[in-house]
CSV table of C-alpha atoms in Angstrom, one decimal:
chain,number,residue,atom,x,y,z
A,29,MET,CA,0.0,0.0,0.0
A,30,LYS,CA,1.0,3.6,-0.4
A,31,ALA,CA,1.7,5.6,2.8
A,32,ALA,CA,3.3,8.9,4.0
A,33,ILE,CA,6.1,8.0,6.4
A,34,LEU,CA,7.9,10.2,8.9
A,35,ASN,CA,11.5,8.9,8.9
A,36,SER,CA,13.1,11.9,10.6
A,37,LEU,CA,12.2,15.1,12.4
A,38,GLU,CA,14.5,16.9,10.0
A,39,ARG,CA,12.9,15.7,6.8
A,40,PRO,CA,9.4,15.9,5.2
A,41,LEU,CA,7.1,13.0,5.0
A,42,ALA,CA,8.2,10.3,2.5
A,43,ILE,CA,5.5,9.1,0.1
A,44,THR,CA,6.3,5.5,-0.6
A,45,GLN,CA,5.1,1.9,-0.8
A,46,MET,CA,5.0,-0.4,2.3
A,47,PRO,CA,3.6,-3.8,3.1
A,48,ASP,CA,-0.2,-3.9,3.8
A,49,PRO,CA,-1.0,-4.3,7.5
A,50,GLU,CA,-1.6,-7.9,8.7
A,51,ILE,CA,-4.6,-8.6,10.9
A,52,GLY,CA,-4.4,-10.3,14.3
A,53,THR,CA,-7.0,-11.4,16.9
A,54,GLY,CA,-8.7,-8.3,18.4
A,55,GLU,CA,-7.9,-6.2,15.4
A,56,VAL,CA,-9.6,-4.6,12.3
A,57,ILE,CA,-8.1,-3.5,9.0
A,58,VAL,CA,-9.7,-0.4,7.6
A,59,ASP,CA,-9.5,1.2,4.2
A,60,VAL,CA,-8.8,4.8,4.9
A,61,ALA,CA,-11.3,7.2,3.2
A,62,ALA,CA,-10.3,10.4,5.0
A,63,ALA,CA,-7.7,11.3,7.7
A,64,PRO,CA,-7.6,14.8,9.3
A,65,VAL,CA,-4.4,16.8,9.5
A,66,LEU,CA,-4.3,18.6,12.8
A,67,SER,CA,-3.3,22.3,12.6
A,68,TYR,CA,-0.2,21.6,14.7
A,69,ALA,CA,0.9,18.5,12.8
A,70,ASN,CA,4.0,20.4,11.6
A,71,GLU,CA,5.0,21.1,15.2
A,72,VAL,CA,4.8,17.3,16.0
A,73,PHE,CA,6.7,16.3,12.8
A,74,ASN,CA,9.5,18.8,13.4
A,75,GLY,CA,9.9,17.9,17.2
A,76,GLN,CA,8.7,21.3,18.5
A,77,ARG,CA,5.8,19.6,20.4
A,78,ARG,CA,8.2,17.0,21.9
A,79,TYR,CA,5.8,14.2,21.5
A,80,THR,CA,7.0,10.6,22.1
A,81,LEU,CA,7.3,9.1,18.7
A,82,GLU,CA,9.5,6.2,17.6
A,83,LEU,CA,10.5,6.6,14.0
A,84,PRO,CA,9.9,5.7,11.3
A,85,ILE,CA,6.2,5.9,11.7
A,86,VAL,CA,3.1,6.5,9.5
A,87,PRO,CA,1.6,9.4,11.3
A,88,GLY,CA,-2.0,10.7,11.7
A,89,CYS,CA,-4.6,10.9,14.4
A,90,GLY,CA,-8.0,9.4,13.7
A,91,ALA,CA,-9.7,8.6,10.4
A,92,ILE,CA,-12.9,7.7,8.6
A,93,GLY,CA,-12.9,4.5,6.6
A,94,ARG,CA,-14.5,1.2,5.7
A,95,VAL,CA,-13.9,-2.2,7.2
A,96,ARG,CA,-11.8,-4.4,5.0
A,97,ALA,CA,-11.4,-7.3,7.5
A,98,SER,CA,-12.1,-8.0,11.2
A,99,GLY,CA,-10.9,-10.6,13.7
A,100,PRO,CA,-12.9,-13.4,15.4
A,101,ASP,CA,-13.8,-11.2,18.4
A,102,ALA,CA,-15.8,-8.8,16.2
A,103,THR,CA,-19.5,-9.8,16.4
A,104,HIS,CA,-21.2,-6.8,14.7
A,105,LEU,CA,-18.6,-5.3,12.3
A,106,LYS,CA,-19.1,-6.3,8.6
A,107,VAL,CA,-16.9,-5.8,5.6
A,108,GLY,CA,-17.8,-2.4,4.1
A,109,ASP,CA,-19.1,-0.8,7.3
A,110,TRP,CA,-18.2,2.9,7.7
A,111,VAL,CA,-16.3,3.4,10.9
A,112,PHE,CA,-14.5,6.1,12.8
A,113,CYS,CA,-10.9,4.9,13.6
A,114,ASP,CA,-10.5,6.2,17.2
A,115,PRO,CA,-6.8,7.0,17.8
A,116,THR,CA,-7.1,6.6,21.5
A,117,VAL,CA,-5.7,3.1,22.2
A,118,ARG,CA,-6.0,1.8,25.7
A,119,SER,CA,-4.3,-1.2,27.2
A,120,ARG,CA,-6.7,-4.1,28.0
A,121,ASP,CA,-4.9,-5.6,31.0
A,122,ASP,CA,-5.7,-3.0,33.7
A,123,ALA,CA,-9.3,-1.8,33.7
A,124,LEU,CA,-8.7,0.8,36.5
A,125,MET,CA,-5.5,2.4,35.1
A,126,PRO,CA,-5.2,1.6,31.4
A,127,ASP,CA,-2.1,2.9,29.6
A,128,ILE,CA,-3.0,5.1,26.7
A,129,ALA,CA,-1.4,5.9,23.3
A,130,LEU,CA,-2.7,8.0,20.4
A,131,GLN,CA,-2.0,5.7,17.4
A,132,GLY,CA,0.3,7.3,14.9
A,133,TRP,CA,0.6,10.4,17.1
A,134,SER,CA,2.0,10.2,20.7
A,135,SER,CA,2.2,8.0,23.8
A,136,ARG,CA,2.2,8.5,27.6
A,137,GLY,CA,4.6,6.7,29.9
A,138,ASP,CA,6.4,3.4,29.4
A,139,GLY,CA,3.1,1.5,29.0
A,140,GLY,CA,1.9,3.9,26.4
A,141,LEU,CA,5.1,3.5,24.5
A,142,ARG,CA,4.7,-0.3,24.5
A,143,LEU,CA,1.2,0.2,23.0
A,144,GLN,CA,2.6,2.6,20.4
A,145,ARG,CA,5.2,0.1,19.4
A,146,TYR,CA,2.5,-2.4,18.5
A,147,PHE,CA,-0.4,-0.2,17.3
A,148,HIS,CA,2.3,2.0,15.7
A,149,ASP,CA,1.2,3.3,12.3
A,150,GLY,CA,-1.5,5.9,11.9
A,151,PRO,CA,-3.9,6.6,9.0
A,152,PHE,CA,-1.8,8.6,6.5
A,153,ALA,CA,-1.9,5.5,4.4
A,154,GLU,CA,-4.3,3.5,2.2
A,155,GLN,CA,-5.0,1.1,5.1
A,156,VAL,CA,-4.7,1.2,8.9
A,157,ARG,CA,-4.8,-1.6,11.5
A,158,VAL,CA,-6.7,-0.7,14.7
A,159,PRO,CA,-8.0,-2.5,17.8
A,160,THR,CA,-11.5,-3.9,17.3
A,161,GLU,CA,-13.0,-1.5,19.9
A,162,ASN,CA,-11.4,1.5,18.1
A,163,ALA,CA,-13.3,0.8,14.8
A,164,VAL,CA,-16.6,2.4,15.8
A,165,ARG,CA,-19.5,2.2,13.4
A,166,ILE,CA,-21.1,5.5,12.3
A,167,GLY,CA,-23.7,4.1,9.9
A,168,ASP,CA,-23.9,4.6,6.1
A,169,ILE,CA,-22.6,7.8,4.7
A,170,ASP,CA,-22.1,9.3,1.3
A,171,PRO,CA,-18.5,8.6,0.3
A,172,GLY,CA,-18.2,12.2,-0.8
A,173,GLU,CA,-19.0,13.3,2.8
A,174,ALA,CA,-16.2,11.2,4.4
A,175,ALA,CA,-13.9,14.2,4.7
A,176,ARG,CA,-16.5,16.2,6.5
A,177,TRP,CA,-17.1,13.4,9.0
A,178,CYS,CA,-13.5,13.9,10.1
A,179,ALA,CA,-15.0,16.7,12.2
A,180,LEU,CA,-15.6,13.9,14.7
A,181,ASN,CA,-11.9,14.0,15.4
A,182,VAL,CA,-12.1,17.7,16.6
A,183,MET,CA,-15.4,17.6,18.3
A,184,LEU,CA,-14.8,14.4,20.3
A,185,VAL,CA,-12.0,16.0,22.4
A,186,PRO,CA,-14.2,18.7,24.0
A,187,TYR,CA,-17.1,16.3,24.1
A,188,GLY,CA,-15.0,14.1,26.4
A,189,GLY,CA,-14.6,17.1,28.7
A,190,LEU,CA,-18.3,18.0,28.7
A,191,LEU,CA,-19.2,14.3,29.5
A,192,ALA,CA,-16.6,14.4,32.3
A,193,ALA,CA,-18.2,17.6,33.6
A,194,ALA,CA,-21.7,16.0,33.4
A,195,LEU,CA,-23.0,19.0,31.6
A,196,ARG,CA,-26.7,19.1,31.8
A,197,ALA,CA,-29.3,20.8,29.5
A,198,GLY,CA,-30.1,24.2,30.8
A,199,GLU,CA,-26.7,24.9,32.4
A,200,THR,CA,-24.3,27.7,31.5
A,201,LEU,CA,-20.9,26.9,30.3
A,202,LEU,CA,-17.7,29.0,29.8
A,203,VAL,CA,-15.3,27.8,27.2
A,204,SER,CA,-11.8,29.1,27.8
A,205,GLY,CA,-10.1,29.1,24.4
A,206,ALA,CA,-13.5,29.4,22.5
A,207,THR,CA,-11.9,31.0,19.4
A,208,GLY,CA,-9.5,28.1,18.8
A,209,ASN,CA,-10.0,24.9,16.9
A,210,PHE,CA,-11.1,22.7,19.8
A,211,GLY,CA,-12.7,25.6,21.7
A,212,SER,CA,-15.0,26.6,18.8
A,213,ALA,CA,-16.0,22.9,18.4
A,214,CYS,CA,-16.8,22.8,22.1
A,215,VAL,CA,-19.2,25.7,21.7
A,216,ALA,CA,-21.1,23.8,19.0
A,217,VAL,CA,-21.2,20.6,21.0
A,218,ALA,CA,-22.3,22.2,24.2
A,219,LEU,CA,-25.2,23.9,22.4
A,220,ALA,CA,-26.2,20.6,20.8
A,221,MET,CA,-26.2,19.1,24.3
A,222,GLY,CA,-28.7,21.7,25.4
A,223,ALA,CA,-26.6,24.3,27.2
A,224,ARG,CA,-28.6,27.4,28.2
A,225,CYS,CA,-25.8,29.5,26.9
A,226,VAL,CA,-22.0,29.5,26.3
A,227,VAL,CA,-19.7,32.3,27.5
A,228,ALA,CA,-17.0,32.5,24.8
A,229,PRO,CA,-13.9,34.6,25.8
A,230,GLY,CA,-11.1,35.3,23.4
A,231,ARG,CA,-8.8,37.9,21.8
A,232,ASN,CA,-9.8,37.3,18.2
A,233,ALA,CA,-12.8,39.7,17.6
A,234,GLU,CA,-13.4,38.2,14.1
A,235,ALA,CA,-13.7,34.7,15.5
A,236,LEU,CA,-15.9,35.9,18.4
A,237,ASP,CA,-18.2,37.6,15.9
A,238,ASP,CA,-18.3,34.4,13.8
A,239,LEU,CA,-19.4,32.3,16.8
A,240,LYS,CA,-22.2,34.8,17.5
A,241,GLN,CA,-23.4,34.8,13.9
A,242,ARG,CA,-23.3,31.0,13.7
A,243,PHE,CA,-25.2,30.2,16.9
A,244,GLY,CA,-27.1,33.4,17.9
A,245,ALA,CA,-27.9,34.7,21.3
A,246,ARG,CA,-27.0,31.5,23.2
A,247,VAL,CA,-23.3,32.5,22.6
A,248,ARG,CA,-22.1,35.4,24.8
A,249,PRO,CA,-18.7,36.6,23.4
A,250,VAL,CA,-16.2,38.3,25.7
A,251,ARG,CA,-13.2,40.2,24.3
A,252,LEU,CA,-10.2,39.6,26.6
A,253,SER,CA,-8.0,42.5,27.7
A,254,GLY,CA,-5.2,40.6,29.4
A,255,ASP,CA,-6.1,42.0,32.8
A,256,GLU,CA,-7.0,38.9,34.9
A,257,GLN,CA,-9.4,40.4,37.4
A,258,ALA,CA,-11.2,42.6,34.8
A,259,ASP,CA,-11.5,39.7,32.4
A,260,ARG,CA,-13.0,37.5,35.1
A,261,GLU,CA,-15.6,40.1,36.0
A,262,ARG,CA,-16.5,40.6,32.3
A,263,MET,CA,-17.0,36.9,31.8
A,264,GLN,CA,-19.2,36.7,34.8
A,265,GLN,CA,-21.2,39.7,33.7
A,266,ALA,CA,-21.7,38.2,30.2
A,267,ALA,CA,-23.6,35.2,31.6
A,268,PRO,CA,-27.3,35.6,32.3
A,269,CYS,CA,-26.9,33.5,35.5
A,270,PRO,CA,-24.0,32.1,37.5
A,271,ILE,CA,-21.6,30.0,35.4
A,272,ASP,CA,-22.1,26.3,36.2
A,273,CYS,CA,-19.1,24.9,34.5
A,274,VAL,CA,-15.8,26.0,32.9
A,275,ILE,CA,-13.8,24.0,30.4
A,276,ASP,CA,-10.3,25.1,29.4
A,277,LEU,CA,-8.9,24.2,26.0
A,278,LEU,CA,-6.2,26.9,25.6
A,279,PRO,CA,-3.0,25.9,23.8
A,280,PRO,CA,0.5,25.7,25.3
A,281,SER,CA,1.3,29.2,24.1
A,282,ALA,CA,-1.5,30.8,26.1
A,283,PRO,CA,-0.7,32.6,29.4
A,284,VAL,CA,-1.6,30.9,32.6
A,285,THR,CA,-3.4,34.0,33.8
A,286,ALA,CA,-6.0,33.5,31.1
A,287,VAL,CA,-6.7,30.0,32.4
A,288,ARG,CA,-7.0,31.2,36.0
A,289,ALA,CA,-9.3,34.1,35.0
A,290,ALA,CA,-11.7,31.7,33.3
A,291,MET,CA,-11.6,29.1,36.1
A,292,MET,CA,-12.3,31.5,38.9
A,293,ALA,CA,-15.4,32.8,37.0
A,294,VAL,CA,-17.2,29.6,37.9
A,295,ARG,CA,-19.9,29.8,40.6
A,296,PRO,CA,-19.6,28.2,44.1
A,297,TYR,CA,-20.2,24.5,43.8
A,298,GLY,CA,-19.2,24.7,40.1
A,299,ARG,CA,-17.0,22.4,38.0
A,300,VAL,CA,-13.9,23.0,36.1
A,301,ILE,CA,-12.4,20.7,33.4
A,302,LEU,CA,-8.8,21.1,32.3
A,303,MET,CA,-8.0,19.8,28.8
A,304,GLY,CA,-5.6,22.4,27.4
A,305,GLY,CA,-1.9,22.6,27.0
A,306,VAL,CA,-0.8,25.5,29.3
A,307,GLY,CA,2.4,24.6,31.1
A,308,MET,CA,3.5,21.9,28.6
A,309,LEU,CA,6.3,24.0,27.3
A,310,GLY,CA,7.9,24.5,30.7
A,311,ASP,CA,6.2,27.7,31.6
A,312,ALA,CA,4.7,28.6,35.0
A,313,GLY,CA,2.1,26.2,36.4
A,314,LEU,CA,-1.4,27.0,37.5
A,315,ASP,CA,-1.5,28.7,40.9
A,316,LEU,CA,-5.0,28.6,42.4
A,317,PRO,CA,-5.9,30.0,45.9
A,318,TYR,CA,-6.6,27.1,48.3
A,319,PRO,CA,-9.3,29.1,50.3
A,320,TRP,CA,-11.2,29.8,47.1
A,321,LEU,CA,-11.2,26.1,46.1
A,322,MET,CA,-12.1,24.8,49.5
A,323,ARG,CA,-14.7,27.4,50.7
A,324,ASN,CA,-16.5,27.4,47.4
A,325,ASP,CA,-16.5,23.6,47.0
A,326,ILE,CA,-15.1,23.8,43.5
A,327,THR,CA,-14.5,20.6,41.6
A,328,VAL,CA,-11.4,20.6,39.3
A,329,ARG,CA,-10.8,17.7,37.0
A,330,GLY,CA,-8.3,17.0,34.4
A,331,LYS,CA,-9.5,15.1,31.3
A,332,TRP,CA,-7.5,13.7,28.4
A,333,MET,CA,-9.5,12.7,25.3
A,334,TYR,CA,-12.9,10.9,25.7
A,335,PRO,CA,-14.5,7.6,26.7
A,336,THR,CA,-15.1,4.9,24.1
A,337,GLU,CA,-18.8,5.4,24.0
A,338,ALA,CA,-18.4,9.1,23.1
A,339,VAL,CA,-18.1,8.3,19.3
A,340,THR,CA,-21.5,6.5,19.3
A,341,LEU,CA,-23.2,9.2,21.3
A,342,MET,CA,-21.8,12.0,19.1
A,343,THR,CA,-22.9,10.1,16.0
A,344,GLY,CA,-26.4,10.3,17.5
A,345,LEU,CA,-26.1,14.0,17.9
A,346,ILE,CA,-25.2,14.4,14.3
A,347,ARG,CA,-27.8,11.9,13.0
A,348,SER,CA,-30.5,13.8,15.0
A,349,GLY,CA,-29.6,17.1,13.4
A,350,LEU,CA,-28.6,18.7,16.7
A,351,LEU,CA,-24.9,18.9,15.5
A,352,ASP,CA,-24.4,20.1,12.0
A,353,LEU,CA,-21.2,19.0,10.2
A,354,ARG,CA,-21.8,21.7,7.6
A,355,HIS,CA,-20.3,24.2,10.0
A,356,PHE,CA,-16.9,22.9,8.9
A,357,ASP,CA,-15.0,24.1,5.8
A,358,VAL,CA,-12.9,21.2,4.4
A,359,LYS,CA,-9.8,21.3,2.2
A,360,THR,CA,-8.8,17.9,0.9
A,361,PHE,CA,-5.5,16.6,-0.4
A,362,PRO,CA,-4.5,13.3,-2.0
A,363,LEU,CA,-1.9,11.2,-0.2
A,364,ASP,CA,0.8,12.1,-2.7
A,365,ARG,CA,0.5,15.7,-1.4
A,366,ALA,CA,0.6,14.9,2.3
A,367,ASN,CA,3.4,17.5,2.9
A,368,GLU,CA,1.4,20.2,1.2
A,369,ALA,CA,-1.6,19.2,3.4
A,370,VAL,CA,0.6,19.6,6.6
A,371,SER,CA,1.7,23.1,5.5
A,372,HIS,CA,-1.9,24.0,4.6
A,373,ALA,CA,-3.2,22.9,8.0
A,374,ALA,CA,-0.6,25.0,9.8
A,375,ALA,CA,-1.5,28.1,7.8
A,376,ASN,CA,-5.2,27.6,7.8
A,377,GLY,CA,-6.1,26.4,11.3
A,378,GLY,CA,-8.8,27.9,13.4
A,379,PRO,CA,-12.5,27.6,14.1
A,380,PHE,CA,-14.4,25.2,11.8
A,381,ARG,CA,-11.5,24.7,9.4
A,382,MET,CA,-10.3,21.2,8.5
A,383,THR,CA,-7.5,19.9,6.3
A,384,VAL,CA,-8.0,16.3,5.3
A,385,ILE,CA,-5.9,13.7,3.4
A,386,GLN,CA,-7.9,11.3,1.3
A,387,PRO,CA,-5.8,8.2,0.4
């Protein structure tokens, strides 16, 4: 099969032939129809993000495709089924503390690295081998819409945070990082889940206006000034009622003061979910006042990715019409132009924009 291979952090992807993946028990082979290119893929491939990758590797993070073959443990999958290839691979030998790797993308700890060495190659190829539970059926789709269904890859991340927060219909949510790629998707998902309104702080006035135009009065934009106390007060004032929940999706380059300003806008007895990257580049950590946390009974939870059932639940939101994939503008590239796709993704990231490789 043809694949795009990362051989070195100093060289572009090599488009070449490699052996087809071989199926084993507990595995599925998928013909890749569309694979998203994350906006920061160039930072992963050049080493700037310092992800744990053992080279050479076929990279990529998630895909839409059709089942080519499945193992004896698959009782529902059929050849030709459309599936989302979930990149979040979990070890099967410790239910309480499974090791995790993102297939074709990164790993965490020694256990995650062992997973990555086996479920190594990602979807920048004509075929990909995934664990059975990671080939999640999405129902029949128009093949021409496969690239747009890659929006699952973006929306599932904040959806995992909202599920962890137990967001309920009628609650008010604040999305820290609302003008970013994952943050804007979070706004869409929260509204689909029935949020009363979403407070959307950011510095990008154009992106804030776009959110307001897309979703109407249920989005309450707040232009950030950089003054932590003033920004916190403006976020609270923008909400029609106390803010029940805050989710942070800010990237590593964001200042920690922006995270804290948003977190401390939550009401007493409120919940905070941390999913961003602040501090990952060695900057200052998050400094929260102990008395505020304790006396206001604040719940703070970190969350990485999403539970396995999230794909099926989100597919239901899409099929019901509550979540509209047409919000996303998609630029597609053939596999032969994978390096061009990576450059395009870096230059054209942001809300509701996707770059997709179609092998």
